[in-house]
Amino acid sequence: MILLNPGPVSLSPRVRAALSGPDLCHREPEYGALQERVRQGLLQVYSLTNPQWCPVLLTSSGTGALEAMITSLVPREGQLLVLENGVYGERITELARLHGIFCVPLSLAWGEAIETERVADLLAAHPEVRHVAVVHHETTTGRLNDLEGLLRLCEERGARLLLDAVSSFGGEPIPFDSPALAACAATANKCLHGAPGLAFVLVRTEVLRTGVRPARSLYLDLLNAAEHQSRGETAFTPGIPALYALSEALCELSEQGGWHARHARYAQLADQVSRGLENLGFVPFLQARSRDEGHAADARGARHSSVVLRSYRLGDLVSYDDLHAGLRKRGFIIYAGQGLLRSQIFRISTMGCISESDIHDLLAGFHRVMSSRRGDAA
Ligand SMILES: *Cc1c(COP(=O)(O)O)cnc(C)c1O
């Protein structure tokens, strides 16, 4: 099966092989070396340096890293402005509220652009807000939220930005230079092409020092995890096979030319998919959205979309279930829309070990599904 869902991704043979590394006790020095290799490798993806940035590993899915970031860095009396334009932004508000954090959500339609002026107005209306959370690549629709304007605004207002980079880390530019970017949470099994089970937060060391005490959570306490990891230790039993895989995946990324090269690769595959699907009559969801919003639509809506994932309207061309079943039979897993978009769109991610010829076969699969459907109708 070739996975075109937004994580976990199809692994390369060398990353898969790394999963069966030797048994290891996490209280032995071999473990410390493996953990440190991965921590340094994560910093190197965006040429960050220790001690300015501290990488903190967690054995969890991406949501665990987000929960650790928010609950460890937003103070008890703090208020959090959450910018929501999809499922994942809404989930940040949900998890913060479960921990009793006072949230000020900016609730936008899924896929709508986040306008900096609206964020500025909210920050002006809520001067107690010192933390802003946003999803970089909103995987709900494929929209890549623009961080430059937001970070400039946060800098001006003295606010810290907490970033969900779960589906962009390793594949999209992230402005780590901005002092307002306080932390970013991500996972091994999306753009980094590792196996599921590991997530991490990169946090500015000066921000980590001001973390919440006493902690809100035992397992998801970033300060405790960072303290152990900086000594080559680990607070709890880690997912060692996933660490082996991530270590190999980080080597592979670096040998392939780093995140810039991966970005270019994703863009090339995503364009190949878009051209093929547009020939079949599918309209990219974000292009259609910018028309609804009265903006001039750019070619394929690509300007607003990440290179990692794009979503397409089903229109009346085919039902999602028929499309999914037909492609699955041919060895491809595509991804449904969430919530109300379930009946309106499908999503294709080009992360993972995927070749042009895979995409060629995928498009041939689409042709077959569509023509058998036309045959049925005749
Ligand atoms: C995948 C994803 C998550 C959640 O990750 P899990 O590993 O399923 O917990 C969070 N945010 C974004 C933007 C994602 O794409």
CSV table of C-alpha atoms and ligand atoms in Angstrom, one decimal:
chain,number,residue,atom,x,y,z
A,1,MET,CA,0.0,0.0,0.0
A,2,ILE,CA,1.2,3.5,-0.8
A,3,LEU,CA,0.0,5.9,1.9
A,4,LEU,CA,-1.1,9.3,0.6
A,5,ASN,CA,-2.7,10.2,4.0
A,6,PRO,CA,-1.0,12.9,6.1
A,7,GLY,CA,1.0,10.6,8.2
A,8,PRO,CA,2.0,8.0,9.1
A,9,VAL,CA,3.9,7.9,5.8
A,10,SER,CA,5.3,5.1,3.6
A,11,LEU,CA,8.8,4.4,5.0
A,12,SER,CA,11.9,4.1,2.9
A,13,PRO,CA,13.6,0.7,3.0
A,14,ARG,CA,16.5,2.0,5.1
A,15,VAL,CA,14.2,3.6,7.7
A,16,ARG,CA,12.1,0.5,7.9
A,17,ALA,CA,15.2,-1.6,8.4
A,18,ALA,CA,16.4,0.7,11.2
A,19,LEU,CA,13.2,-0.2,13.2
A,20,SER,CA,14.7,-3.6,14.0
A,21,GLY,CA,17.8,-2.2,15.7
A,22,PRO,CA,19.3,-4.0,18.7
A,23,ASP,CA,17.5,-4.3,22.0
A,24,LEU,CA,18.5,-1.5,24.3
A,25,CYS,CA,18.1,-0.6,28.0
A,26,HIS,CA,17.3,3.1,28.3
A,27,ARG,CA,19.5,3.4,31.4
A,28,GLU,CA,22.6,2.4,29.4
A,29,PRO,CA,25.0,4.8,27.6
A,30,GLU,CA,24.1,3.4,24.1
A,31,TYR,CA,20.6,4.8,24.7
A,32,GLY,CA,22.0,8.2,25.7
A,33,ALA,CA,24.0,8.4,22.5
A,34,LEU,CA,21.0,7.5,20.3
A,35,GLN,CA,18.8,10.0,22.0
A,36,GLU,CA,21.4,12.7,21.7
A,37,ARG,CA,22.0,11.9,18.0
A,38,VAL,CA,18.3,12.4,17.4
A,39,ARG,CA,18.1,15.6,19.4
A,40,GLN,CA,21.0,17.2,17.6
A,41,GLY,CA,19.6,15.9,14.2
A,42,LEU,CA,16.3,17.7,14.9
A,43,LEU,CA,18.1,21.0,15.6
A,44,GLN,CA,20.1,20.6,12.4
A,45,VAL,CA,17.0,20.4,10.2
A,46,TYR,CA,16.6,24.1,10.5
A,47,SER,CA,20.3,24.9,11.4
A,48,LEU,CA,19.4,25.7,15.0
A,49,THR,CA,21.9,25.8,17.8
A,50,ASN,CA,22.0,24.5,21.3
A,51,PRO,CA,21.8,26.1,23.9
A,52,GLN,CA,19.6,28.7,22.2
A,53,TRP,CA,17.1,26.0,21.3
A,54,CYS,CA,16.3,22.9,23.4
A,55,PRO,CA,14.9,19.8,21.7
A,56,VAL,CA,12.6,17.7,23.9
A,57,LEU,CA,11.6,14.2,22.7
A,58,LEU,CA,8.3,12.5,23.8
A,59,THR,CA,7.1,9.0,23.2
A,60,SER,CA,3.6,10.1,21.9
A,61,SER,CA,1.8,11.1,18.8
A,62,GLY,CA,1.9,14.7,17.7
A,63,THR,CA,-1.0,15.7,19.9
A,64,GLY,CA,1.1,14.7,22.9
A,65,ALA,CA,3.8,17.2,21.9
A,66,LEU,CA,1.2,19.9,21.4
A,67,GLU,CA,-0.3,19.2,24.8
A,68,ALA,CA,3.1,19.3,26.4
A,69,MET,CA,4.0,22.6,24.7
A,70,ILE,CA,0.8,24.4,25.7
A,71,THR,CA,0.5,23.0,29.2
A,72,SER,CA,4.2,23.5,30.0
A,73,LEU,CA,4.5,27.0,28.6
A,74,VAL,CA,1.2,28.9,29.2
A,75,PRO,CA,1.3,30.1,32.8
A,76,ARG,CA,-1.6,29.4,35.2
A,77,GLU,CA,-2.8,32.9,35.1
A,78,GLY,CA,-2.1,33.3,31.4
A,79,GLN,CA,-4.5,33.6,28.5
A,80,LEU,CA,-4.0,32.0,25.2
A,81,LEU,CA,-5.2,33.4,21.8
A,82,VAL,CA,-5.8,30.4,19.5
A,83,LEU,CA,-6.1,31.1,15.8
A,84,GLU,CA,-8.5,28.4,14.4
A,85,ASN,CA,-9.1,27.7,10.7
A,86,GLY,CA,-9.4,24.0,10.8
A,87,VAL,CA,-9.7,20.9,13.0
A,88,TYR,CA,-6.2,21.2,14.5
A,89,GLY,CA,-6.5,24.8,15.6
A,90,GLU,CA,-9.9,23.9,17.2
A,91,ARG,CA,-8.2,21.0,18.9
A,92,ILE,CA,-5.6,23.3,20.5
A,93,THR,CA,-8.4,25.3,22.2
A,94,GLU,CA,-10.0,22.0,23.3
A,95,LEU,CA,-6.9,20.7,24.9
A,96,ALA,CA,-6.0,24.0,26.5
A,97,ARG,CA,-9.5,24.3,28.0
A,98,LEU,CA,-9.3,20.8,29.4
A,99,HIS,CA,-6.3,22.0,31.4
A,100,GLY,CA,-8.2,25.1,32.6
A,101,ILE,CA,-6.3,27.5,30.4
A,102,PHE,CA,-8.4,30.6,29.5
A,103,CYS,CA,-8.6,30.8,25.7
A,104,VAL,CA,-9.6,33.6,23.4
A,105,PRO,CA,-10.3,31.8,20.1
A,106,LEU,CA,-10.4,33.4,16.7
A,107,SER,CA,-12.8,31.0,15.0
A,108,LEU,CA,-12.6,31.1,11.2
A,109,ALA,CA,-14.1,28.9,8.6
A,110,TRP,CA,-12.0,25.9,7.7
A,111,GLY,CA,-9.5,27.0,5.1
A,112,GLU,CA,-10.1,30.7,5.5
A,113,ALA,CA,-7.0,32.9,5.6
A,114,ILE,CA,-5.9,34.3,9.0
A,115,GLU,CA,-5.7,38.1,8.6
A,116,THR,CA,-3.1,39.7,10.7
A,117,GLU,CA,-5.3,42.8,11.3
A,118,ARG,CA,-8.0,40.6,13.0
A,119,VAL,CA,-5.3,39.1,15.2
A,120,ALA,CA,-4.0,42.6,16.0
A,121,ASP,CA,-7.5,43.7,17.0
A,122,LEU,CA,-7.9,40.8,19.3
A,123,LEU,CA,-4.6,41.4,20.9
A,124,ALA,CA,-5.6,45.0,21.5
A,125,ALA,CA,-8.9,43.9,23.0
A,126,HIS,CA,-7.3,41.3,25.3
A,127,PRO,CA,-4.1,42.9,26.6
A,128,GLU,CA,-3.8,40.0,29.1
A,129,VAL,CA,-3.0,37.6,26.2
A,130,ARG,CA,0.8,36.8,26.2
A,131,HIS,CA,0.6,33.6,24.2
A,132,VAL,CA,-0.7,32.9,20.7
A,133,ALA,CA,-1.1,29.4,19.3
A,134,VAL,CA,-1.5,28.7,15.6
A,135,VAL,CA,-1.2,25.7,13.2
A,136,HIS,CA,1.4,26.2,10.5
A,137,HIS,CA,0.1,23.8,7.9
A,138,GLU,CA,-3.6,23.3,8.7
A,139,THR,CA,-3.9,19.7,7.4
A,140,THR,CA,-7.7,19.9,7.5
A,141,THR,CA,-7.6,21.7,4.1
A,142,GLY,CA,-3.9,22.0,3.2
A,143,ARG,CA,-3.7,25.7,3.9
A,144,LEU,CA,-0.3,27.0,4.9
A,145,ASN,CA,-0.9,29.8,7.4
A,146,ASP,CA,1.4,32.8,6.9
A,147,LEU,CA,3.7,33.1,9.9
A,148,GLU,CA,5.7,36.2,8.9
A,149,GLY,CA,3.0,38.8,9.6
A,150,LEU,CA,1.9,37.0,12.8
A,151,LEU,CA,5.4,36.8,14.2
A,152,ARG,CA,6.0,40.5,13.5
A,153,LEU,CA,2.8,41.3,15.3
A,154,CYS,CA,3.7,39.1,18.3
A,155,GLU,CA,7.1,40.8,18.4
A,156,GLU,CA,5.5,44.3,18.5
A,157,ARG,CA,3.0,43.2,21.2
A,158,GLY,CA,5.5,41.2,23.3
A,159,ALA,CA,3.5,37.9,22.8
A,160,ARG,CA,5.0,34.5,22.3
A,161,LEU,CA,3.9,32.3,19.4
A,162,LEU,CA,3.4,28.5,20.1
A,163,LEU,CA,3.4,26.7,16.8
A,164,ASP,CA,1.8,23.5,15.7
A,165,ALA,CA,4.3,22.4,13.0
A,166,VAL,CA,3.2,18.8,13.1
A,167,SER,CA,2.6,18.6,9.4
A,168,SER,CA,5.2,21.1,8.2
A,169,PHE,CA,8.4,20.5,10.2
A,170,GLY,CA,10.9,19.3,7.6
A,171,GLY,CA,8.9,20.3,4.5
A,172,GLU,CA,8.1,24.0,4.8
A,173,PRO,CA,10.0,27.1,5.8
A,174,ILE,CA,9.7,27.9,9.6
A,175,PRO,CA,10.9,31.4,10.7
A,176,PHE,CA,13.0,30.3,13.7
A,177,ASP,CA,14.9,33.6,13.5
A,178,SER,CA,11.9,35.5,14.9
A,179,PRO,CA,12.4,36.0,18.6
A,180,ALA,CA,8.6,35.8,19.0
A,181,LEU,CA,8.6,32.1,18.0
A,182,ALA,CA,8.9,30.5,21.4
A,183,ALA,CA,8.3,26.8,20.6
A,184,CYS,CA,7.2,24.5,18.0
A,185,ALA,CA,5.7,21.0,18.3
A,186,ALA,CA,6.0,18.3,15.6
A,187,THR,CA,6.3,14.5,15.1
A,188,ALA,CA,8.5,11.9,13.6
A,189,ASN,CA,6.1,10.4,11.1
A,190,LYS,CA,5.1,13.2,8.8
A,191,CYS,CA,7.6,15.3,6.8
A,192,LEU,CA,10.6,13.8,8.6
A,193,HIS,CA,9.6,10.3,7.2
A,194,GLY,CA,10.2,8.5,10.5
A,195,ALA,CA,7.9,5.9,12.1
A,196,PRO,CA,4.9,6.7,14.3
A,197,GLY,CA,5.2,6.9,18.1
A,198,LEU,CA,7.7,9.8,18.6
A,199,ALA,CA,7.0,13.5,18.8
A,200,PHE,CA,9.0,16.5,20.0
A,201,VAL,CA,9.0,20.1,20.9
A,202,LEU,CA,11.7,22.6,20.0
A,203,VAL,CA,11.6,25.3,22.6
A,204,ARG,CA,13.7,28.4,23.2
A,205,THR,CA,15.8,27.7,26.3
A,206,GLU,CA,15.0,31.1,27.8
A,207,VAL,CA,11.3,30.3,27.4
A,208,LEU,CA,11.7,26.8,28.9
A,209,ARG,CA,13.2,28.3,32.0
A,210,THR,CA,10.0,30.2,32.6
A,211,GLY,CA,7.9,27.1,32.2
A,212,VAL,CA,4.9,26.3,34.4
A,213,ARG,CA,5.7,25.2,38.0
A,214,PRO,CA,4.2,23.1,39.5
A,215,ALA,CA,3.6,21.1,36.3
A,216,ARG,CA,0.1,20.5,35.0
A,217,SER,CA,1.0,17.0,33.9
A,218,LEU,CA,3.5,14.3,35.0
A,219,TYR,CA,4.1,12.7,31.6
A,220,LEU,CA,3.8,15.8,29.4
A,221,ASP,CA,6.0,18.1,31.5
A,222,LEU,CA,8.5,19.6,29.1
A,223,LEU,CA,10.8,20.9,31.9
A,224,ASN,CA,11.2,17.5,33.5
A,225,ALA,CA,11.8,15.8,30.1
A,226,ALA,CA,14.3,18.4,29.0
A,227,GLU,CA,16.2,18.2,32.3
A,228,HIS,CA,16.6,14.4,31.9
A,229,GLN,CA,17.4,14.5,28.2
A,230,SER,CA,20.1,17.2,28.7
A,231,ARG,CA,21.9,14.7,30.9
A,232,GLY,CA,21.5,11.9,28.3
A,233,GLU,CA,18.7,10.3,30.3
A,234,THR,CA,15.0,9.8,29.9
A,235,ALA,CA,12.2,10.3,32.5
A,236,PHE,CA,10.1,7.3,31.2
A,237,THR,CA,10.5,4.3,28.9
A,238,PRO,CA,11.0,5.7,25.4
A,239,GLY,CA,9.9,4.2,22.0
A,240,ILE,CA,13.3,2.9,21.1
A,241,PRO,CA,12.4,1.4,17.7
A,242,ALA,CA,10.9,4.7,16.6
A,243,LEU,CA,14.0,6.5,17.8
A,244,TYR,CA,16.2,4.2,15.6
A,245,ALA,CA,13.9,5.0,12.7
A,246,LEU,CA,14.0,8.8,13.3
A,247,SER,CA,17.8,8.8,13.6
A,248,GLU,CA,18.0,7.1,10.2
A,249,ALA,CA,15.3,9.3,8.7
A,250,LEU,CA,17.2,12.4,9.8
A,251,CYS,CA,20.4,11.1,8.1
A,252,GLU,CA,18.4,10.4,5.0
A,253,LEU,CA,16.9,13.9,5.0
A,254,SER,CA,20.3,15.5,5.4
A,255,GLU,CA,21.8,13.3,2.6
A,256,GLN,CA,18.9,14.2,0.3
A,257,GLY,CA,19.7,17.9,0.7
A,258,GLY,CA,17.7,18.9,3.9
A,259,TRP,CA,14.3,20.6,4.1
A,260,HIS,CA,14.8,22.8,1.1
A,261,ALA,CA,15.2,19.8,-1.2
A,262,ARG,CA,12.3,18.0,0.5
A,263,HIS,CA,10.1,21.0,0.0
A,264,ALA,CA,11.0,21.1,-3.7
A,265,ARG,CA,10.4,17.4,-4.0
A,266,TYR,CA,7.0,17.6,-2.4
A,267,ALA,CA,6.1,20.6,-4.6
A,268,GLN,CA,7.0,18.6,-7.7
A,269,LEU,CA,4.9,15.6,-6.7
A,270,ALA,CA,1.9,17.8,-5.6
A,271,ASP,CA,2.0,19.6,-9.0
A,272,GLN,CA,2.0,16.3,-10.8
A,273,VAL,CA,-1.1,15.3,-8.8
A,274,SER,CA,-2.8,18.6,-9.4
A,275,ARG,CA,-2.3,18.6,-13.1
A,276,GLY,CA,-3.6,15.0,-13.4
A,277,LEU,CA,-6.6,15.7,-11.3
A,278,GLU,CA,-7.5,18.9,-13.0
A,279,ASN,CA,-7.5,17.1,-16.3
A,280,LEU,CA,-10.2,14.8,-14.7
A,281,GLY,CA,-12.2,17.9,-13.7
A,282,PHE,CA,-11.3,18.2,-10.0
A,283,VAL,CA,-11.0,21.7,-8.5
A,284,PRO,CA,-8.5,22.3,-5.7
A,285,PHE,CA,-10.5,23.2,-2.6
A,286,LEU,CA,-8.4,26.3,-1.7
A,287,GLN,CA,-8.6,27.7,-5.2
A,288,ALA,CA,-12.4,27.4,-5.0
A,289,ARG,CA,-12.3,29.0,-1.5
A,290,SER,CA,-10.3,32.0,-2.7
A,291,ARG,CA,-12.9,32.5,-5.5
A,292,ASP,CA,-15.7,32.3,-2.8
A,293,GLU,CA,-13.8,35.0,-0.9
A,294,GLY,CA,-13.6,37.2,-3.9
A,295,HIS,CA,-9.8,37.0,-4.2
A,296,ALA,CA,-8.2,36.5,-7.6
A,297,ALA,CA,-7.6,32.7,-7.8
A,298,ASP,CA,-4.0,31.9,-8.5
A,299,ALA,CA,-3.0,28.9,-10.5
A,300,ARG,CA,-4.2,25.8,-8.7
A,301,GLY,CA,-4.7,27.7,-5.4
A,302,ALA,CA,-1.0,26.7,-4.8
A,303,ARG,CA,0.0,30.0,-3.2
A,304,HIS,CA,-2.2,29.3,-0.1
A,305,SER,CA,-1.6,25.6,-0.1
A,306,SER,CA,1.3,23.7,1.5
A,307,VAL,CA,3.4,21.5,-0.7
A,308,VAL,CA,2.7,18.7,1.8
A,309,LEU,CA,-1.0,18.1,1.2
A,310,ARG,CA,-3.7,19.4,-1.1
A,311,SER,CA,-7.4,19.0,-1.0
A,312,TYR,CA,-9.8,18.7,-3.9
A,313,ARG,CA,-13.5,19.1,-4.3
A,314,LEU,CA,-15.4,15.9,-5.1
A,315,GLY,CA,-18.0,18.0,-6.8
A,316,ASP,CA,-20.5,15.6,-8.4
A,317,LEU,CA,-17.7,13.7,-10.1
A,318,VAL,CA,-17.6,10.8,-7.7
A,319,SER,CA,-18.4,9.9,-4.1
A,320,TYR,CA,-15.6,9.7,-1.6
A,321,ASP,CA,-16.4,6.1,-0.7
A,322,ASP,CA,-16.3,4.9,-4.3
A,323,LEU,CA,-13.0,6.8,-4.9
A,324,HIS,CA,-11.4,5.5,-1.8
A,325,ALA,CA,-12.4,1.9,-2.4
A,326,GLY,CA,-11.4,2.0,-6.1
A,327,LEU,CA,-7.9,3.4,-5.3
A,328,ARG,CA,-7.4,1.2,-2.3
A,329,LYS,CA,-7.9,-1.8,-4.6
A,330,ARG,CA,-5.1,-0.4,-6.7
A,331,GLY,CA,-2.8,0.0,-3.7
A,332,PHE,CA,-3.3,3.7,-2.8
A,333,ILE,CA,-4.7,5.1,0.4
A,334,ILE,CA,-6.2,8.6,0.0
A,335,TYR,CA,-7.7,10.6,2.8
A,336,ALA,CA,-11.2,11.9,3.5
A,337,GLY,CA,-12.2,15.4,4.6
A,338,GLN,CA,-13.1,15.8,8.2
A,339,GLY,CA,-16.4,16.9,9.7
A,340,LEU,CA,-18.6,18.7,7.2
A,341,LEU,CA,-15.9,18.4,4.5
A,342,ARG,CA,-16.3,14.6,4.7
A,343,SER,CA,-18.8,14.6,1.8
A,344,GLN,CA,-17.1,17.5,-0.1
A,345,ILE,CA,-13.4,16.9,-0.5
A,346,PHE,CA,-10.6,14.4,-0.5
A,347,ARG,CA,-7.0,15.0,0.4
A,348,ILE,CA,-3.7,13.8,-1.1
A,349,SER,CA,-0.5,14.1,0.7
A,350,THR,CA,2.9,13.7,-1.0
A,351,MET,CA,4.9,13.0,2.1
A,352,GLY,CA,6.9,9.8,2.5
A,353,CYS,CA,8.8,7.5,0.2
A,354,ILE,CA,6.8,8.2,-3.0
A,355,SER,CA,8.1,8.4,-6.6
A,356,GLU,CA,6.9,10.1,-9.8
A,357,SER,CA,5.9,6.7,-11.1
A,358,ASP,CA,3.8,6.0,-8.0
A,359,ILE,CA,1.9,9.3,-8.8
A,360,HIS,CA,1.6,8.2,-12.4
A,361,ASP,CA,0.0,4.9,-11.3
A,362,LEU,CA,-2.2,6.8,-8.9
A,363,LEU,CA,-3.5,9.0,-11.7
A,364,ALA,CA,-4.0,6.0,-13.9
A,365,GLY,CA,-6.0,4.6,-10.9
A,366,PHE,CA,-8.2,7.7,-10.8
A,367,HIS,CA,-8.8,7.4,-14.6
A,368,ARG,CA,-10.0,3.8,-14.1
A,369,VAL,CA,-12.3,4.6,-11.2
A,370,MET,CA,-13.8,7.6,-13.1
A,371,SER,CA,-14.3,5.7,-16.3
A,372,SER,CA,-15.8,2.6,-14.7
A,373,ARG,CA,-18.2,5.0,-13.0
A,374,ARG,CA,-19.1,6.7,-16.3
A,375,GLY,CA,-19.6,3.1,-17.7
A,376,ASP,CA,-22.0,2.3,-14.8
A,377,ALA,CA,-24.0,5.5,-15.5
A,378,ALA,CA,-24.3,4.8,-19.2
B,1,LIG,C1,-1.3,15.1,12.3
B,1,LIG,C2,-1.5,16.4,12.9
B,1,LIG,C3,-1.7,16.5,14.3
B,1,LIG,C4,-1.9,15.4,15.2
B,1,LIG,O1,-1.0,14.4,15.2
B,1,LIG,P1,-1.2,13.0,15.9
B,1,LIG,O2,0.1,12.4,15.6
B,1,LIG,O3,-2.4,12.3,15.2
B,1,LIG,O4,-1.5,13.2,17.3
B,1,LIG,C5,-1.7,17.8,14.9
B,1,LIG,N1,-1.7,18.9,14.1
B,1,LIG,C6,-1.5,18.8,12.8
B,1,LIG,C7,-1.4,20.1,12.0
B,1,LIG,C8,-1.5,17.6,12.1
B,1,LIG,O5,-1.3,17.5,10.8
